[in-house]
């Protein structure tokens, strides 16, 4: 089996390792104290950054805010012909960093799995994976592997991804995290639409604030969409207030 190096072993890194270990020899690298015990539980190896980055396939599953520095640390260890993949929640910045920082002798594919441990708890069938070819010809292999796992794969550009995610993710996560922080209750008289809000809270509530911050700040199109939403909400409240007088 080909050897996969997984850099980053947070919530998504653990899901990735659990999925990939049936198809590849997986080694992980993460400075978190719990990495060794979690890796043992999942049945994957732990290795140094240099050793993990020297594998045939290298996947970066670190927060976007840390990605540039981790790319720089891993770059000297990447072997010629390696396939390098990221799984960040935004795509323009990681794609630019990979192109600028990582050596020209590796192929680059930027991806965004539109799911996490919560949404994948019953399996991967039908969940979405975005693939952005950056350098080399092996993005087709990533697409084929994703489809073999049962994922619905979309191929697009980093810019188009981020434009769509400004609505799909930035707006959704703002609403969802606001509702989580508000602590909306599971009411006896709930409607179908209210149930959807509860389900949104369940999906987003376990996400880290790091992920939320990355979605809001690292996508260049997010701020405009969010500001429009907040403005429209305030406008509606102002119109209601005017009717009271």
Coordinates of C-alpha atoms in Angstrom, one line a residue:
X1 CA 0.0 0.0 0.0
X2 CA 1.1 3.6 -0.6
X3 CA 2.2 5.5 2.4
X4 CA 0.2 8.6 3.5
X5 CA 1.5 11.2 5.8
X6 CA -1.2 13.1 7.7
X7 CA 0.0 16.4 9.2
X8 CA -2.6 17.5 11.8
X9 CA -4.6 15.2 14.0
X10 CA -7.5 17.2 15.3
X11 CA -11.1 16.3 14.8
X12 CA -10.9 16.1 11.0
X13 CA -7.4 14.6 11.0
X14 CA -8.7 11.7 13.1
X15 CA -11.7 11.2 10.8
X16 CA -9.3 11.2 7.8
X17 CA -7.0 8.7 9.5
X18 CA -9.9 6.4 10.3
X19 CA -11.1 6.5 6.7
X20 CA -7.7 6.2 5.0
X21 CA -6.1 3.4 7.0
X22 CA -8.1 0.8 5.1
X23 CA -6.5 1.9 1.9
X24 CA -3.0 3.3 2.8
X25 CA -0.3 2.9 5.4
X26 CA -1.0 6.0 7.5
X27 CA 1.4 7.9 9.8
X28 CA 0.4 11.1 11.6
X29 CA 2.1 14.1 13.1
X30 CA 0.7 16.6 15.6
X31 CA 2.3 18.3 18.6
X32 CA -0.8 17.8 20.7
X33 CA -0.1 15.7 23.8
X34 CA -3.0 13.3 23.1
X35 CA -1.7 12.4 19.6
X36 CA 0.1 9.2 20.5
X37 CA -2.8 7.7 22.5
X38 CA -5.4 8.7 19.9
X39 CA -3.3 7.2 17.1
X40 CA -3.0 3.9 19.0
X41 CA -6.7 3.8 19.4
X42 CA -7.2 4.3 15.6
X43 CA -4.4 1.9 14.7
X44 CA -2.1 4.3 12.9
X45 CA 1.5 5.3 13.4
X46 CA 3.0 8.5 14.8
X47 CA 6.1 9.9 13.3
X48 CA 8.1 13.2 13.1
X49 CA 7.1 16.0 10.8
X50 CA 10.1 15.2 8.6
X51 CA 9.2 11.5 8.3
X52 CA 5.5 12.2 7.7
X53 CA 6.3 14.8 5.1
X54 CA 8.6 12.4 3.2
X55 CA 5.8 10.0 2.3
X56 CA 4.3 9.5 -1.2
X57 CA 1.1 11.3 -0.3
X58 CA 1.0 14.1 2.2
X59 CA -2.2 15.6 3.6
X60 CA -2.2 18.8 5.5
X61 CA -5.1 18.8 8.0
X62 CA -4.1 21.8 10.1
X63 CA -6.1 25.0 10.8
X64 CA -5.8 27.5 7.9
X65 CA -4.3 30.1 10.3
X66 CA -1.4 27.7 10.9
X67 CA -1.1 26.4 7.3
X68 CA 1.5 28.8 5.9
X69 CA 4.0 28.1 8.7
X70 CA 3.4 24.3 8.5
X71 CA 4.0 24.4 4.7
X72 CA 7.3 26.1 5.3
X73 CA 8.3 23.6 7.9
X74 CA 7.4 20.6 5.8
X75 CA 8.7 21.9 2.4
X76 CA 12.3 20.7 2.8
X77 CA 11.2 17.1 3.5
X78 CA 8.8 16.6 0.5
X79 CA 10.0 13.9 -1.9
X80 CA 10.1 14.4 -5.7
X81 CA 6.8 13.2 -7.2
X82 CA 4.9 13.4 -4.0
X83 CA 1.2 14.3 -4.1
X84 CA 0.4 17.1 -1.6
X85 CA -3.2 17.8 -0.5
X86 CA -4.8 20.2 1.9
X87 CA -8.2 20.0 3.5
X88 CA -8.7 23.6 4.5
X89 CA -12.1 25.2 4.7
X90 CA -11.0 28.0 2.4
X91 CA -9.1 27.5 -0.8
X92 CA -7.6 30.7 -2.3
X93 CA -5.1 31.2 0.5
X94 CA -3.9 27.6 0.8
X95 CA -3.6 27.3 -2.9
X96 CA -1.5 30.4 -3.1
X97 CA 0.7 29.3 -0.2
X98 CA 1.2 25.8 -1.6
X99 CA 2.2 27.2 -5.0
X100 CA 4.6 29.7 -3.5
X101 CA 6.2 27.7 -0.7
X102 CA 6.2 24.0 -1.7
X103 CA 8.8 22.7 -4.1
X104 CA 8.1 22.4 -7.8
X105 CA 8.8 18.7 -7.8
X106 CA 5.5 17.8 -6.0
X107 CA 1.9 17.8 -7.4
X108 CA -0.6 19.9 -5.6
X109 CA -4.4 19.4 -5.0
X110 CA -6.5 21.7 -2.8
X111 CA -9.5 20.0 -1.4
X112 CA -12.4 20.9 1.0
X113 CA -14.4 18.0 2.5
X114 CA -17.8 19.6 3.2
X115 CA -18.3 17.4 6.2
X116 CA -16.8 16.6 9.6
X117 CA -17.1 14.0 12.3
X118 CA -20.7 15.0 13.1
X119 CA -22.1 14.9 9.6
X120 CA -20.0 11.7 8.8
X121 CA -21.0 9.8 11.9
X122 CA -23.3 7.5 9.9
X123 CA -20.9 7.2 6.9
X124 CA -19.6 9.1 3.9
X125 CA -22.1 8.2 1.3
X126 CA -23.5 11.3 -0.4
X127 CA -21.3 13.7 1.5
X128 CA -19.6 16.4 -0.6
X129 CA -15.9 16.8 -1.5
X130 CA -14.6 19.8 -3.4
X131 CA -11.4 19.3 -5.4
X132 CA -9.3 22.2 -6.9
X133 CA -6.5 21.1 -9.2
X134 CA -3.4 23.3 -8.6
X135 CA -0.4 21.6 -10.1
X136 CA 0.2 18.3 -11.8
X137 CA -2.2 15.8 -13.3
X138 CA -3.2 13.7 -10.3
X139 CA -6.3 15.6 -9.2
X140 CA -8.2 13.1 -11.3
X141 CA -7.0 10.3 -8.9
X142 CA -8.2 12.3 -5.9
X143 CA -11.6 12.7 -7.6
X144 CA -11.8 9.0 -8.4
X145 CA -10.8 8.0 -4.9
X146 CA -13.4 10.4 -3.4
X147 CA -16.1 8.9 -5.5
X148 CA -14.9 5.4 -4.6
X149 CA -15.6 6.3 -1.0
X150 CA -19.1 7.3 -1.9
X151 CA -18.5 11.0 -1.8
X152 CA -20.1 13.5 -4.3
X153 CA -17.1 15.2 -5.8
X154 CA -17.2 18.7 -7.4
X155 CA -14.1 20.0 -9.3
X156 CA -13.8 23.8 -9.3
X157 CA -11.3 26.6 -8.9
X158 CA -10.2 28.1 -5.5
X159 CA -11.9 31.4 -6.3
X160 CA -15.2 29.9 -7.2
X161 CA -15.1 27.7 -4.1
X162 CA -14.5 30.7 -1.9
X163 CA -17.3 32.8 -3.6
X164 CA -19.8 30.0 -3.0
X165 CA -18.6 29.2 0.5
X166 CA -19.1 32.8 1.6
X167 CA -22.8 31.9 1.5
X168 CA -22.7 28.2 2.1
X169 CA -20.3 28.3 5.0
X170 CA -19.6 31.8 6.3
X171 CA -23.3 32.8 6.5
X172 CA -24.5 29.3 7.8
X173 CA -21.8 29.2 10.5
X174 CA -22.6 32.7 11.6
X175 CA -26.3 31.9 12.0
X176 CA -25.6 28.5 13.6
X177 CA -23.0 29.6 16.1
X178 CA -25.2 32.5 17.1
X179 CA -28.0 30.1 17.8
X180 CA -25.6 27.8 19.7
X181 CA -24.4 30.7 21.8
X182 CA -28.0 31.8 22.4
X183 CA -28.8 28.2 23.6
X184 CA -32.1 27.8 21.7
X185 CA -34.2 25.2 23.5
X186 CA -35.8 22.0 22.1
X187 CA -39.4 23.2 22.5
X188 CA -42.4 20.9 22.7
X189 CA -44.4 23.1 20.2
X190 CA -41.5 23.3 17.6
X191 CA -42.3 23.5 13.9
X192 CA -40.4 21.8 11.1
X193 CA -38.4 25.0 10.4
X194 CA -37.5 25.3 14.1
X195 CA -36.3 21.6 14.0
X196 CA -34.0 22.6 11.2
X197 CA -32.5 25.2 13.4
X198 CA -31.9 22.7 16.1
X199 CA -30.3 20.4 13.6
X200 CA -28.0 23.2 12.5
X201 CA -27.0 23.8 16.1
X202 CA -26.2 20.1 16.5
X203 CA -24.0 20.0 13.4
X204 CA -22.1 23.3 14.1
X205 CA -22.0 23.2 17.9
X206 CA -19.0 20.8 18.1
X207 CA -16.9 22.8 15.6
X208 CA -13.9 24.6 17.0
X209 CA -13.8 28.4 17.2
X210 CA -10.6 28.2 15.2
X211 CA -12.7 26.8 12.3
X212 CA -15.3 29.5 12.7
X213 CA -12.6 32.2 12.7
X214 CA -11.0 30.8 9.6
X215 CA -14.3 30.6 7.7
X216 CA -15.0 34.2 8.6
X217 CA -11.6 35.8 8.1
X218 CA -9.7 33.7 5.6
X219 CA -12.3 33.8 2.9
X220 CA -12.0 37.1 1.0
X221 CA -15.7 37.1 0.1
X222 CA -17.1 36.3 3.5
X223 CA -17.2 39.7 5.1
X224 CA -19.3 41.3 2.3
X225 CA -21.9 38.5 2.5
X226 CA -22.0 38.6 6.3
X227 CA -22.3 42.4 6.4
X228 CA -25.2 42.3 4.0
X229 CA -27.0 39.7 6.1
X230 CA -26.5 41.7 9.3
X231 CA -27.7 44.8 7.5
X232 CA -30.8 43.1 6.2
X233 CA -31.6 41.8 9.7
X234 CA -31.2 45.2 11.2
X235 CA -33.3 46.8 8.4
X236 CA -36.2 44.3 9.1
X237 CA -36.0 45.1 12.8
X238 CA -36.1 48.8 12.1
X239 CA -39.1 48.4 9.9
X240 CA -40.9 46.4 12.6
X241 CA -40.0 49.1 15.2
X242 CA -41.4 51.8 12.9
X243 CA -44.8 50.0 12.9
X244 CA -45.0 50.2 16.7
X245 CA -45.2 54.0 16.6

